[in-house]
Every structure is written in C-alpha cells, then in structure tokens.
Amino acid sequence: MKLVNRVLARTGSRGAQRLLGWATAVSLLATAVLGLLVVPPDAHQGDVQRLMYVHVPAAWLAFASFGVVFVASIAYLRTGQIRWDRVAVSSAEIGVQFCALTIVLGSLWGRPVWGAWWTWDPRLTTTAVLLLIYVGYLSLRRVADSPSRRAHWSAVVGVVGFVDVPIVHMSVVWWRSLHQEATVLRPGAPTMAPGMLATLLFATVAFSIAYGYLMAVRTRVGRVEDRAAGTILSRPTPRAKVPRRAATPAGTPAGTPAGTPVGTPPSAEDTSPASALGLAAYAPRGGGDA
C-alpha cells in the first residue's frame, strides 16, 4: 500500500503529468504512423484491418481500467481511505471511455466484414453489458447522499461488476461466436505476422501511457474536488438575524404600536377596544358643543 501511495503521489505532480502528456502524444503519433504507413494491409480484410491497432488496445485498456477499479474498491472496503475511492472512480471514467471506443470501432470494423453494424454476438453482447455496468457505477455515485455511503456503494459495485470482464474475454471460447478467437493471449504462439504483432504491442504500450496520463490528471482533479467539498462542509451555517422589537416607552396607552411617540393619538380607523380607550383619553373634558 505504501508503494502504491508513493507512486500515486509522484504521478500526481505537474512535472510527471507534463512528461506523461508528451510521452502519450509521441507514442500515439508513432502508432498512427506504424499502423497506417509501415505495416502492410491484411491479405483477406484489406485496409479495414488497420482498425485492429486501435480497437484491440482500447479493449485491453478497458479491461485494465476496470481491473484497477476492482483492486481500488477492495482497498477502500478494507481501509476506508478516500484516496482509493478517488482512484476507483477515476479509472472507471477512463474505462467507460475506452469501452465505448471499443464498441464503436468494432462496429466500424464489423460493417464491411460481417455486413452489419451490430449483431447480438456473445462477445459484443457481454461487452455492451460491461459498459452498462460501469455507466451504472458512475450513475450510482450521484444518488448517494453522503460521501462515505457513495464510496461504499460504489466499491461494492466495482467488485461485483468486474465479474463480467473474464466473461467477455472467454465468450469466444464458451459460445459459438462470429468474433475471432484470441490471437495473442492464447495457448501456443500468436497467430499473427511478426510486423503486425510488434505494431499491436507498441499500440498497446502507447494506450497504456495514455491511460497513465489520464489517471494522473483525473486523480489530481479528484483531490481538488474533495478538498473543495471538505471546505464547504466545514463552513459554519450563518444564523438568521431576528429583528429586535423596539421597547415601548412608559406611559404609552395599551395597544399603541411600538415606537409610537408618547402623546400621539391613535388612528381614527382603528376600532379595537384598546383604540377606543385611547380615543377616550384624548376626548375634551368640557362635554363638547351645546
């Protein structure tokens, strides 16, 4: 745990973020050059196969992101430290983006190869379910009414939701599928040309660097958000000011509003008993006109 905390602290610095940003830009640019200009097109699929150098790394980084959510959620449930919740939600947001990119690129690749934008293939269906699970994870965080409850509920979903990741990976083995089986992580040697395999591995490294950069930026933003929320919650609630009632001078007739000068007759429109007594007090003593 101490080593992980130290790594998170170092990657959160501005210098590390700047370095990761430049490394991300350079590696992604090199991936584009290799995938579009250096390696040859596929013998059967043609140039559309070049989507593999983005589609496959995006899929693996989505799995890795949700794996980080899984580990960070367990760490939060064990320690209760809010930094693990911050890591989990940061990785979940990035994983949702990678997962959505995987589905979009898969549709673009499947249209010319399968003749359809979408089929209810086991790999595609389980990937869509995976995306919905972590979109629900992010939505759940907006429902909880306290930070501790939000973190606890999210951690439970982050642990349980990871169950779908191995199901997605093994779906092409367990069920009949249009999707091709694994060509790299499989028993035996990879079934790819060496140049294509090297480009794919380089693209995976480039996407991993991009993930590290996005995590460094997002966790830093999360620290600022938590600090701002803590400052707002620690501020004392201002008390409402109650206007003071002016004291009634001694000798003022009953029923006279506060602040009325002594000796001022009440209004003639006031017909209350108290005002009648007040008018009687100001009536002439001589009995009036004959």
PDB file of C-alpha atoms in Angstrom:
ATOM      1  CA  MET A   1       0.000   0.000   0.000  1.00  0.00           C
ATOM      2  CA  LYS A   2       2.838   2.419   0.819  1.00  0.00           C
ATOM      3  CA  LEU A   3       4.454   1.797  -2.576  1.00  0.00           C
ATOM      4  CA  VAL A   4       1.166   2.439  -4.381  1.00  0.00           C
ATOM      5  CA  ASN A   5       0.593   5.633  -2.383  1.00  0.00           C
ATOM      6  CA  ARG A   6       4.084   6.799  -3.263  1.00  0.00           C
ATOM      7  CA  VAL A   7       3.509   6.121  -6.967  1.00  0.00           C
ATOM      8  CA  LEU A   8       0.179   7.957  -6.897  1.00  0.00           C
ATOM      9  CA  ALA A   9       1.800  10.945  -5.179  1.00  0.00           C
ATOM     10  CA  ARG A  10       4.598  11.143  -7.750  1.00  0.00           C
ATOM     11  CA  THR A  11       2.368  10.752 -10.796  1.00  0.00           C
ATOM     12  CA  GLY A  12       0.115  13.492  -9.422  1.00  0.00           C
ATOM     13  CA  SER A  13       2.830  16.145  -9.692  1.00  0.00           C
ATOM     14  CA  ARG A  14       2.780  18.664 -12.524  1.00  0.00           C
ATOM     15  CA  GLY A  15       6.174  17.531 -13.818  1.00  0.00           C
ATOM     16  CA  ALA A  16       5.077  13.903 -14.068  1.00  0.00           C
ATOM     17  CA  GLN A  17       1.863  14.896 -15.820  1.00  0.00           C
ATOM     18  CA  ARG A  18       3.764  17.006 -18.328  1.00  0.00           C
ATOM     19  CA  LEU A  19       6.140  14.114 -19.028  1.00  0.00           C
ATOM     20  CA  LEU A  20       3.279  11.653 -19.427  1.00  0.00           C
ATOM     21  CA  GLY A  21       1.473  14.059 -21.726  1.00  0.00           C
ATOM     22  CA  TRP A  22       4.431  14.344 -24.094  1.00  0.00           C
ATOM     23  CA  ALA A  23       5.011  10.587 -23.986  1.00  0.00           C
ATOM     24  CA  THR A  24       1.341   9.997 -24.825  1.00  0.00           C
ATOM     25  CA  ALA A  25       1.404  12.365 -27.805  1.00  0.00           C
ATOM     26  CA  VAL A  26       4.618  10.900 -29.221  1.00  0.00           C
ATOM     27  CA  SER A  27       3.626   7.251 -28.740  1.00  0.00           C
ATOM     28  CA  LEU A  28       0.154   7.698 -30.240  1.00  0.00           C
ATOM     29  CA  LEU A  29       1.622   9.540 -33.221  1.00  0.00           C
ATOM     30  CA  ALA A  30       4.133   6.724 -33.733  1.00  0.00           C
ATOM     31  CA  THR A  31       1.299   4.192 -33.519  1.00  0.00           C
ATOM     32  CA  ALA A  32      -0.602   6.038 -36.244  1.00  0.00           C
ATOM     33  CA  VAL A  33       2.476   6.066 -38.493  1.00  0.00           C
ATOM     34  CA  LEU A  34       3.168   2.374 -37.946  1.00  0.00           C
ATOM     35  CA  GLY A  35      -0.436   1.287 -38.348  1.00  0.00           C
ATOM     36  CA  LEU A  36      -1.197   3.361 -41.440  1.00  0.00           C
ATOM     37  CA  LEU A  37       2.103   3.537 -43.330  1.00  0.00           C
ATOM     38  CA  VAL A  38       4.550   0.851 -42.215  1.00  0.00           C
ATOM     39  CA  VAL A  39       2.748  -2.483 -41.757  1.00  0.00           C
ATOM     40  CA  PRO A  40       1.036  -3.946 -44.837  1.00  0.00           C
ATOM     41  CA  PRO A  41      -2.742  -4.439 -45.044  1.00  0.00           C
ATOM     42  CA  ASP A  42      -4.307  -7.779 -44.200  1.00  0.00           C
ATOM     43  CA  ALA A  43      -4.395 -10.300 -47.045  1.00  0.00           C
ATOM     44  CA  HIS A  44      -8.125 -11.003 -46.597  1.00  0.00           C
ATOM     45  CA  GLN A  45      -9.661  -7.899 -44.984  1.00  0.00           C
ATOM     46  CA  GLY A  46      -7.539  -5.240 -46.606  1.00  0.00           C
ATOM     47  CA  ASP A  47      -7.050  -1.803 -45.063  1.00  0.00           C
ATOM     48  CA  VAL A  48     -10.042  -2.103 -42.727  1.00  0.00           C
ATOM     49  CA  GLN A  49      -7.920  -4.462 -40.631  1.00  0.00           C
ATOM     50  CA  ARG A  50      -5.814  -1.466 -39.580  1.00  0.00           C
ATOM     51  CA  LEU A  51      -8.566  -0.637 -37.080  1.00  0.00           C
ATOM     52  CA  MET A  52      -7.143  -3.502 -35.041  1.00  0.00           C
ATOM     53  CA  TYR A  53      -4.266  -1.284 -33.863  1.00  0.00           C
ATOM     54  CA  VAL A  54      -6.776   0.923 -32.052  1.00  0.00           C
ATOM     55  CA  HIS A  55      -9.652  -1.465 -31.377  1.00  0.00           C
ATOM     56  CA  VAL A  56      -7.662  -4.150 -29.551  1.00  0.00           C
ATOM     57  CA  PRO A  57      -5.596  -1.780 -27.328  1.00  0.00           C
ATOM     58  CA  ALA A  58      -8.772   0.110 -26.413  1.00  0.00           C
ATOM     59  CA  ALA A  59     -10.437  -3.161 -25.396  1.00  0.00           C
ATOM     60  CA  TRP A  60      -7.498  -4.287 -23.281  1.00  0.00           C
ATOM     61  CA  LEU A  61      -7.196  -0.887 -21.607  1.00  0.00           C
ATOM     62  CA  ALA A  62     -10.909  -1.010 -20.791  1.00  0.00           C
ATOM     63  CA  PHE A  63     -10.318  -4.355 -19.060  1.00  0.00           C
ATOM     64  CA  ALA A  64      -7.259  -2.942 -17.274  1.00  0.00           C
ATOM     65  CA  SER A  65      -9.185   0.137 -16.147  1.00  0.00           C
ATOM     66  CA  PHE A  66     -11.948  -1.970 -14.651  1.00  0.00           C
ATOM     67  CA  GLY A  67      -9.290  -4.152 -13.037  1.00  0.00           C
ATOM     68  CA  VAL A  68      -7.936  -1.047 -11.286  1.00  0.00           C
ATOM     69  CA  VAL A  69     -11.493  -0.249 -10.151  1.00  0.00           C
ATOM     70  CA  PHE A  70     -11.718  -3.790  -8.744  1.00  0.00           C
ATOM     71  CA  VAL A  71      -8.451  -3.537  -6.803  1.00  0.00           C
ATOM     72  CA  ALA A  72      -9.077   0.014  -5.563  1.00  0.00           C
ATOM     73  CA  SER A  73     -12.606  -0.906  -4.440  1.00  0.00           C
ATOM     74  CA  ILE A  74     -11.279  -3.806  -2.376  1.00  0.00           C
ATOM     75  CA  ALA A  75      -8.633  -1.492  -0.886  1.00  0.00           C
ATOM     76  CA  TYR A  76     -11.310   1.033   0.085  1.00  0.00           C
ATOM     77  CA  LEU A  77     -13.521  -1.614   1.703  1.00  0.00           C
ATOM     78  CA  ARG A  78     -10.532  -2.805   3.739  1.00  0.00           C
ATOM     79  CA  THR A  79      -9.027   0.554   4.742  1.00  0.00           C
ATOM     80  CA  GLY A  80     -11.816   3.117   4.360  1.00  0.00           C
ATOM     81  CA  GLN A  81      -9.315   5.609   2.898  1.00  0.00           C
ATOM     82  CA  ILE A  82     -10.964   8.011   0.473  1.00  0.00           C
ATOM     83  CA  ARG A  83      -7.946   8.032  -1.849  1.00  0.00           C
ATOM     84  CA  TRP A  84      -8.852   4.531  -3.009  1.00  0.00           C
ATOM     85  CA  ASP A  85     -12.354   5.658  -3.894  1.00  0.00           C
ATOM     86  CA  ARG A  86     -10.783   8.512  -5.857  1.00  0.00           C
ATOM     87  CA  VAL A  87      -8.588   6.065  -7.794  1.00  0.00           C
ATOM     88  CA  ALA A  88     -11.559   3.776  -8.460  1.00  0.00           C
ATOM     89  CA  VAL A  89     -13.844   6.454  -9.860  1.00  0.00           C
ATOM     90  CA  SER A  90     -11.038   7.943 -11.972  1.00  0.00           C
ATOM     91  CA  SER A  91     -10.259   4.576 -13.534  1.00  0.00           C
ATOM     92  CA  ALA A  92     -13.960   3.823 -14.032  1.00  0.00           C
ATOM     93  CA  GLU A  93     -14.480   7.036 -16.009  1.00  0.00           C
ATOM     94  CA  ILE A  94     -11.494   6.272 -18.230  1.00  0.00           C
ATOM     95  CA  GLY A  95     -12.559   2.639 -18.614  1.00  0.00           C
ATOM     96  CA  VAL A  96     -16.037   3.663 -19.757  1.00  0.00           C
ATOM     97  CA  GLN A  97     -14.477   5.827 -22.460  1.00  0.00           C
ATOM     98  CA  PHE A  98     -12.200   3.013 -23.642  1.00  0.00           C
ATOM     99  CA  CYS A  99     -15.088   0.526 -23.586  1.00  0.00           C
ATOM    100  CA  ALA A 100     -17.332   2.830 -25.627  1.00  0.00           C
ATOM    101  CA  LEU A 101     -14.468   3.379 -28.096  1.00  0.00           C
ATOM    102  CA  THR A 102     -14.067  -0.386 -28.389  1.00  0.00           C
ATOM    103  CA  ILE A 103     -17.718  -0.867 -29.305  1.00  0.00           C
ATOM    104  CA  VAL A 104     -17.714   1.975 -31.852  1.00  0.00           C
ATOM    105  CA  LEU A 105     -14.536   0.755 -33.552  1.00  0.00           C
ATOM    106  CA  GLY A 106     -15.852  -2.809 -33.522  1.00  0.00           C
ATOM    107  CA  SER A 107     -18.978  -1.641 -35.334  1.00  0.00           C
ATOM    108  CA  LEU A 108     -16.881   0.178 -37.945  1.00  0.00           C
ATOM    109  CA  TRP A 109     -14.788  -2.947 -38.418  1.00  0.00           C
ATOM    110  CA  GLY A 110     -17.746  -5.331 -38.451  1.00  0.00           C
ATOM    111  CA  ARG A 111     -19.768  -3.471 -41.089  1.00  0.00           C
ATOM    112  CA  PRO A 112     -17.534  -4.361 -44.091  1.00  0.00           C
ATOM    113  CA  VAL A 113     -16.520  -7.772 -42.692  1.00  0.00           C
ATOM    114  CA  TRP A 114     -19.831  -9.096 -41.307  1.00  0.00           C
ATOM    115  CA  GLY A 115     -22.182  -6.938 -43.342  1.00  0.00           C
ATOM    116  CA  ALA A 116     -23.858  -5.437 -40.246  1.00  0.00           C
ATOM    117  CA  TRP A 117     -23.111  -2.635 -37.786  1.00  0.00           C
ATOM    118  CA  TRP A 118     -24.228  -4.749 -34.828  1.00  0.00           C
ATOM    119  CA  THR A 119     -25.086  -8.366 -34.108  1.00  0.00           C
ATOM    120  CA  TRP A 120     -26.020  -9.967 -30.810  1.00  0.00           C
ATOM    121  CA  ASP A 121     -22.783 -11.881 -30.825  1.00  0.00           C
ATOM    122  CA  PRO A 122     -21.680 -13.167 -27.380  1.00  0.00           C
ATOM    123  CA  ARG A 123     -18.542 -11.010 -27.379  1.00  0.00           C
ATOM    124  CA  LEU A 124     -20.446  -7.880 -28.414  1.00  0.00           C
ATOM    125  CA  THR A 125     -23.331  -8.525 -26.034  1.00  0.00           C
ATOM    126  CA  THR A 126     -21.153  -9.129 -22.982  1.00  0.00           C
ATOM    127  CA  THR A 127     -19.079  -6.042 -23.834  1.00  0.00           C
ATOM    128  CA  ALA A 128     -22.244  -3.937 -24.025  1.00  0.00           C
ATOM    129  CA  VAL A 129     -23.311  -5.326 -20.628  1.00  0.00           C
ATOM    130  CA  LEU A 130     -19.877  -4.413 -19.255  1.00  0.00           C
ATOM    131  CA  LEU A 131     -20.305  -0.841 -20.461  1.00  0.00           C
ATOM    132  CA  LEU A 132     -23.763  -0.610 -18.866  1.00  0.00           C
ATOM    133  CA  ILE A 133     -22.416  -1.939 -15.540  1.00  0.00           C
ATOM    134  CA  TYR A 134     -19.833   0.813 -15.216  1.00  0.00           C
ATOM    135  CA  VAL A 135     -22.143   3.512 -16.527  1.00  0.00           C
ATOM    136  CA  GLY A 136     -24.427   2.393 -13.693  1.00  0.00           C
ATOM    137  CA  TYR A 137     -21.423   2.576 -11.344  1.00  0.00           C
ATOM    138  CA  LEU A 138     -20.916   6.239 -12.249  1.00  0.00           C
ATOM    139  CA  SER A 139     -24.645   6.968 -12.044  1.00  0.00           C
ATOM    140  CA  LEU A 140     -24.856   5.389  -8.586  1.00  0.00           C
ATOM    141  CA  ARG A 141     -22.320   7.885  -7.289  1.00  0.00           C
ATOM    142  CA  ARG A 142     -24.767  10.716  -7.982  1.00  0.00           C
ATOM    143  CA  VAL A 143     -27.542   9.054  -5.966  1.00  0.00           C
ATOM    144  CA  ALA A 144     -25.872   8.593  -2.571  1.00  0.00           C
ATOM    145  CA  ASP A 145     -26.484  11.433  -0.121  1.00  0.00           C
ATOM    146  CA  SER A 146     -23.152  11.257   1.742  1.00  0.00           C
ATOM    147  CA  PRO A 147     -19.518  10.779   0.604  1.00  0.00           C
ATOM    148  CA  SER A 148     -18.964   7.685   2.783  1.00  0.00           C
ATOM    149  CA  ARG A 149     -22.134   5.978   1.592  1.00  0.00           C
ATOM    150  CA  ARG A 150     -21.330   6.877  -2.019  1.00  0.00           C
ATOM    151  CA  ALA A 151     -17.848   5.390  -1.723  1.00  0.00           C
ATOM    152  CA  HIS A 152     -19.112   2.211  -0.021  1.00  0.00           C
ATOM    153  CA  TRP A 153     -21.879   1.545  -2.544  1.00  0.00           C
ATOM    154  CA  SER A 154     -19.545   2.248  -5.452  1.00  0.00           C
ATOM    155  CA  ALA A 155     -16.902  -0.088  -4.053  1.00  0.00           C
ATOM    156  CA  VAL A 156     -19.392  -2.949  -3.846  1.00  0.00           C
ATOM    157  CA  VAL A 157     -20.462  -2.413  -7.470  1.00  0.00           C
ATOM    158  CA  GLY A 158     -16.812  -2.099  -8.525  1.00  0.00           C
ATOM    159  CA  VAL A 159     -16.033  -5.507  -7.039  1.00  0.00           C
ATOM    160  CA  VAL A 160     -19.128  -7.318  -8.297  1.00  0.00           C
ATOM    161  CA  GLY A 161     -19.132  -5.709 -11.740  1.00  0.00           C
ATOM    162  CA  PHE A 162     -15.628  -6.978 -12.544  1.00  0.00           C
ATOM    163  CA  VAL A 163     -17.056 -10.492 -12.841  1.00  0.00           C
ATOM    164  CA  ASP A 164     -18.124  -9.635 -16.401  1.00  0.00           C
ATOM    165  CA  VAL A 165     -14.540  -8.949 -17.555  1.00  0.00           C
ATOM    166  CA  PRO A 166     -13.408 -12.619 -17.707  1.00  0.00           C
ATOM    167  CA  ILE A 167     -16.798 -13.499 -19.215  1.00  0.00           C
ATOM    168  CA  VAL A 168     -16.139 -11.057 -22.067  1.00  0.00           C
ATOM    169  CA  HIS A 169     -12.673 -12.489 -22.623  1.00  0.00           C
ATOM    170  CA  MET A 170     -13.818 -16.129 -22.610  1.00  0.00           C
ATOM    171  CA  SER A 171     -17.048 -15.569 -24.556  1.00  0.00           C
ATOM    172  CA  VAL A 172     -15.465 -16.584 -27.884  1.00  0.00           C
ATOM    173  CA  VAL A 173     -14.385 -19.886 -26.294  1.00  0.00           C
ATOM    174  CA  TRP A 174     -17.531 -20.734 -24.335  1.00  0.00           C
ATOM    175  CA  TRP A 175     -20.085 -19.917 -27.064  1.00  0.00           C
ATOM    176  CA  ARG A 176     -20.261 -20.029 -30.843  1.00  0.00           C
ATOM    177  CA  SER A 177     -19.315 -16.577 -31.998  1.00  0.00           C
ATOM    178  CA  LEU A 178     -18.744 -14.546 -35.150  1.00  0.00           C
ATOM    179  CA  HIS A 179     -15.880 -12.839 -33.366  1.00  0.00           C
ATOM    180  CA  GLN A 180     -12.490 -14.358 -33.984  1.00  0.00           C
ATOM    181  CA  GLU A 181     -10.725 -16.135 -31.145  1.00  0.00           C
ATOM    182  CA  ALA A 182      -7.722 -14.717 -29.337  1.00  0.00           C
ATOM    183  CA  THR A 183      -4.628 -14.373 -31.484  1.00  0.00           C
ATOM    184  CA  VAL A 184      -2.118 -13.148 -28.867  1.00  0.00           C
ATOM    185  CA  LEU A 185      -3.150 -14.374 -25.403  1.00  0.00           C
ATOM    186  CA  ARG A 186      -3.781 -17.963 -26.358  1.00  0.00           C
ATOM    187  CA  PRO A 187      -2.194 -21.377 -25.830  1.00  0.00           C
ATOM    188  CA  GLY A 188       0.763 -21.598 -28.146  1.00  0.00           C
ATOM    189  CA  ALA A 189       2.383 -18.937 -30.312  1.00  0.00           C
ATOM    190  CA  PRO A 190       0.464 -15.878 -31.566  1.00  0.00           C
ATOM    191  CA  THR A 191      -1.116 -16.368 -34.985  1.00  0.00           C
ATOM    192  CA  MET A 192      -0.053 -13.010 -36.426  1.00  0.00           C
ATOM    193  CA  ALA A 193       2.710 -11.806 -38.692  1.00  0.00           C
ATOM    194  CA  PRO A 194       5.694 -10.504 -36.704  1.00  0.00           C
ATOM    195  CA  GLY A 195       5.342  -6.945 -38.034  1.00  0.00           C
ATOM    196  CA  MET A 196       1.646  -6.775 -37.201  1.00  0.00           C
ATOM    197  CA  LEU A 197       2.258  -8.264 -33.760  1.00  0.00           C
ATOM    198  CA  ALA A 198       5.023  -5.753 -32.987  1.00  0.00           C
ATOM    199  CA  THR A 199       2.789  -2.854 -34.096  1.00  0.00           C
ATOM    200  CA  LEU A 200      -0.089  -4.147 -31.988  1.00  0.00           C
ATOM    201  CA  LEU A 201       2.114  -4.472 -28.900  1.00  0.00           C
ATOM    202  CA  PHE A 202       3.526  -0.979 -29.458  1.00  0.00           C
ATOM    203  CA  ALA A 203      -0.007   0.402 -29.768  1.00  0.00           C
ATOM    204  CA  THR A 204      -0.953  -1.306 -26.501  1.00  0.00           C
ATOM    205  CA  VAL A 205       2.005   0.350 -24.771  1.00  0.00           C
ATOM    206  CA  ALA A 206       1.001   3.731 -26.238  1.00  0.00           C
ATOM    207  CA  PHE A 207      -2.552   3.346 -24.969  1.00  0.00           C
ATOM    208  CA  SER A 208      -1.198   2.313 -21.567  1.00  0.00           C
ATOM    209  CA  ILE A 209       0.839   5.530 -21.401  1.00  0.00           C
ATOM    210  CA  ALA A 210      -2.295   7.462 -22.359  1.00  0.00           C
ATOM    211  CA  TYR A 211      -4.163   5.707 -19.548  1.00  0.00           C
ATOM    212  CA  GLY A 212      -1.433   6.698 -17.076  1.00  0.00           C
ATOM    213  CA  TYR A 213      -1.634  10.326 -18.188  1.00  0.00           C
ATOM    214  CA  LEU A 214      -5.431  10.423 -17.923  1.00  0.00           C
ATOM    215  CA  MET A 215      -5.297   8.802 -14.484  1.00  0.00           C
ATOM    216  CA  ALA A 216      -2.729  11.327 -13.245  1.00  0.00           C
ATOM    217  CA  VAL A 217      -4.881  14.248 -14.409  1.00  0.00           C
ATOM    218  CA  ARG A 218      -8.161  12.781 -13.175  1.00  0.00           C
ATOM    219  CA  THR A 219      -6.898  11.868  -9.699  1.00  0.00           C
ATOM    220  CA  ARG A 220      -5.439  15.362  -9.324  1.00  0.00           C
ATOM    221  CA  VAL A 221      -8.826  16.843 -10.234  1.00  0.00           C
ATOM    222  CA  GLY A 222     -10.419  14.452  -7.734  1.00  0.00           C
ATOM    223  CA  ARG A 223      -8.169  15.725  -4.945  1.00  0.00           C
ATOM    224  CA  VAL A 224      -9.177  19.300  -5.733  1.00  0.00           C
ATOM    225  CA  GLU A 225     -12.863  18.326  -5.722  1.00  0.00           C
ATOM    226  CA  ASP A 226     -12.566  16.539  -2.374  1.00  0.00           C
ATOM    227  CA  ARG A 227     -10.700  19.468  -0.851  1.00  0.00           C
ATOM    228  CA  ALA A 228     -13.343  21.917  -2.089  1.00  0.00           C
ATOM    229  CA  ALA A 229     -16.167  19.715  -0.799  1.00  0.00           C
ATOM    230  CA  GLY A 230     -14.483  19.445   2.599  1.00  0.00           C
ATOM    231  CA  THR A 231     -14.086  23.223   2.782  1.00  0.00           C
ATOM    232  CA  ILE A 232     -17.777  23.771   2.021  1.00  0.00           C
ATOM    233  CA  LEU A 233     -18.898  21.222   4.602  1.00  0.00           C
ATOM    234  CA  SER A 234     -16.631  22.692   7.302  1.00  0.00           C
ATOM    235  CA  ARG A 235     -18.045  26.221   7.000  1.00  0.00           C
ATOM    236  CA  PRO A 236     -20.426  27.190   9.847  1.00  0.00           C
ATOM    237  CA  THR A 237     -24.012  27.811   8.872  1.00  0.00           C
ATOM    238  CA  PRO A 238     -24.858  31.528   9.266  1.00  0.00           C
ATOM    239  CA  ARG A 239     -27.649  32.251  11.720  1.00  0.00           C
ATOM    240  CA  ALA A 240     -30.669  34.187  10.583  1.00  0.00           C
ATOM    241  CA  LYS A 241     -30.854  37.670  12.103  1.00  0.00           C
ATOM    242  CA  VAL A 242     -34.057  38.294  14.077  1.00  0.00           C
ATOM    243  CA  PRO A 243     -35.056  41.992  14.093  1.00  0.00           C
ATOM    244  CA  ARG A 244     -35.226  43.449  17.561  1.00  0.00           C
ATOM    245  CA  ARG A 245     -38.515  44.821  18.728  1.00  0.00           C
ATOM    246  CA  ALA A 246     -38.406  48.403  19.850  1.00  0.00           C
ATOM    247  CA  ALA A 247     -39.198  48.975  23.520  1.00  0.00           C
ATOM    248  CA  THR A 248     -42.488  50.705  24.343  1.00  0.00           C
ATOM    249  CA  PRO A 249     -41.898  53.831  26.433  1.00  0.00           C
ATOM    250  CA  ALA A 250     -43.505  54.028  29.851  1.00  0.00           C
ATOM    251  CA  GLY A 251     -46.875  55.753  29.929  1.00  0.00           C
ATOM    252  CA  THR A 252     -47.850  54.696  26.401  1.00  0.00           C
ATOM    253  CA  PRO A 253     -51.548  53.653  26.225  1.00  0.00           C
ATOM    254  CA  ALA A 254     -52.192  49.934  25.770  1.00  0.00           C
ATOM    255  CA  GLY A 255     -52.479  48.838  22.164  1.00  0.00           C
ATOM    256  CA  THR A 256     -50.223  51.577  20.838  1.00  0.00           C
ATOM    257  CA  PRO A 257     -47.687  50.139  18.351  1.00  0.00           C
ATOM    258  CA  ALA A 258     -44.080  50.042  19.483  1.00  0.00           C
ATOM    259  CA  GLY A 259     -42.137  53.123  18.527  1.00  0.00           C
ATOM    260  CA  THR A 260     -45.178  55.458  18.561  1.00  0.00           C
ATOM    261  CA  PRO A 261     -44.283  58.748  20.305  1.00  0.00           C
ATOM    262  CA  VAL A 262     -45.994  59.395  23.633  1.00  0.00           C
ATOM    263  CA  GLY A 263     -48.941  61.716  23.288  1.00  0.00           C
ATOM    264  CA  THR A 264     -49.776  60.813  19.665  1.00  0.00           C
ATOM    265  CA  PRO A 265     -53.440  59.792  19.303  1.00  0.00           C
ATOM    266  CA  PRO A 266     -54.155  56.507  17.590  1.00  0.00           C
ATOM    267  CA  SER A 267     -55.603  56.387  14.113  1.00  0.00           C
ATOM    268  CA  ALA A 268     -59.354  57.002  13.840  1.00  0.00           C
ATOM    269  CA  GLU A 269     -59.711  53.932  11.597  1.00  0.00           C
ATOM    270  CA  ASP A 270     -58.653  51.608  14.419  1.00  0.00           C
ATOM    271  CA  THR A 271     -61.889  50.330  16.019  1.00  0.00           C
ATOM    272  CA  SER A 272     -60.369  47.894  18.526  1.00  0.00           C
ATOM    273  CA  PRO A 273     -61.332  48.276  22.210  1.00  0.00           C
ATOM    274  CA  ALA A 274     -57.840  49.403  23.022  1.00  0.00           C
ATOM    275  CA  SER A 275     -58.054  52.169  20.445  1.00  0.00           C
ATOM    276  CA  ALA A 276     -61.458  53.209  21.768  1.00  0.00           C
ATOM    277  CA  LEU A 277     -59.928  53.696  25.185  1.00  0.00           C
ATOM    278  CA  GLY A 278     -57.155  55.665  23.638  1.00  0.00           C
ATOM    279  CA  LEU A 279     -59.583  57.992  21.867  1.00  0.00           C
ATOM    280  CA  ALA A 280     -61.491  58.491  25.108  1.00  0.00           C
ATOM    281  CA  ALA A 281     -58.288  59.579  26.743  1.00  0.00           C
ATOM    282  CA  TYR A 282     -57.888  62.348  24.183  1.00  0.00           C
ATOM    283  CA  ALA A 283     -61.593  63.477  24.186  1.00  0.00           C
ATOM    284  CA  PRO A 284     -62.391  67.059  25.584  1.00  0.00           C
ATOM    285  CA  ARG A 285     -63.353  67.158  29.239  1.00  0.00           C
ATOM    286  CA  GLY A 286     -65.831  70.023  28.892  1.00  0.00           C
ATOM    287  CA  GLY A 287     -68.716  67.986  27.475  1.00  0.00           C
ATOM    288  CA  GLY A 288     -68.493  69.275  23.859  1.00  0.00           C
ATOM    289  CA  ASP A 289     -70.688  71.726  21.876  1.00  0.00           C
ATOM    290  CA  ALA A 290     -74.217  72.568  23.063  1.00  0.00           C
TER     291      ALA A 290
END
